């Protein structure tokens, strides 16, 4: 059964019981995994309660996968790269889950980029699971439930989880905060690009890889890699035990993809030896808890009729300069009973 057939089954069957979901996910059944992800993405209160019970039941089966965040400049070929990398990993015997976080339609909340069509080989392979997740307006373009989806995929036996960002705003920071290694993809022609790249994205990078290092582009790709190395030398890495490497590769031909994966594994091993890996995972869990707490507060504001009636007036007063933001925040907090 391919991913397209799984997508049809998501909506065709009634909501399974908690026991059926737990057993189905643990057994690695993709149709049941898709149903479980749909459940955790739901905003319905009853679904949230069931989703929490599901995640708690599956918690012992999570945390074993290699988690890689992937971002890049527009046109860099993120999906092509993921298709090539995922295919390489499948050949090595891995099971690969891809969480491709799409910008949402502002009217329907649905995914609009169609990542499955851009990852042709992975989407047709039964050992892979490709899940475009609409961001539904979440800050930075990162789907609110991407972290929970990642846990479900791990519980289903996927030992590599690749999370693709939309590459805008604060989505890079959010994905870096939920993965073990953050891979930043760049294009040849670094001289022009460095002028327009925010320093922050390179500061987040654990690995920088220059795509399209093939044919006539190869010399330009190598030159770009040299400029990125110089930039990273000035910025320094975000971890004391790791200096981010700069590689060249071709998503089109697959040349250099193996080297990219080798660096992911080396970064993971160095982090373990330095004692940073477990500490990072623990910190991410706590940060995740508070992110969900903030989401609950915002959800209550959307659902409570009193808050829906009062908050817009407070926002207008702040926007017009009639009310200080600090006092506005205090009034919203009072409405929440805080």
C-alpha angles and dihedrals in degrees: 000000000000128000093263091057090047089054091056091051092052091073100028099068129063118249108286124228121265091254092050091049093049093047093044095050093045089051090054095240105164096207090055091045089054090051091049091051091049087052095053090046092054119106094205113117094227091051092049091055091051091044092054091051090048094051092047092051092050096043095101090059094053136084099050100099129096104248116206126180116205128195137154149163117289113284094017093123103247096164092044089051092049090049091052094043093045092049089051090051093048089054088055091055100260126136110227131204119191120198104192108189108211128195106251131237104255090221103045105016090230128138112265106182100067100220093181090066090049093051097051099162098043095045091057097047118093091211090064132066119203117190121177105200120199111229091218092208096307115160111274095009094276113135111248092231100040092111092052091047088053091055092049091052091050091050088052090059103262105145096189123049118188117194116196118199127209087239099233138106116340098339091104092058092047093051093044087055093057102042137066098227128026115209118197117198121207138182130233114267096067094170093070095035096053089063092059102037118099112236089232097071092056090046088058095049121110090176130015117202125186111214130208093044093157139103115347091352094065097089091046091049092052091048090050090051089055092053092049091050089054091049092049091048089059095044097042125211125289092233126059093217097051137057108197110243123219115221137178124222144153120238088191099056099021092236110151095012091113090055091052091054092046089057091050090055093044091052090050092050094047089050091052093049091050092050090241099112099070092040091052093049091049093049090049091053093053092045088050091054092055092045089055090047090054089048090053091052091051089046091054090051090053093047102041111088093207092052092045089054098045105036098064090057091051090049091051092050091052092045091050093050093245094114129041113239090235092056091043090055090049091053093050089047090051090053088053090050093246 
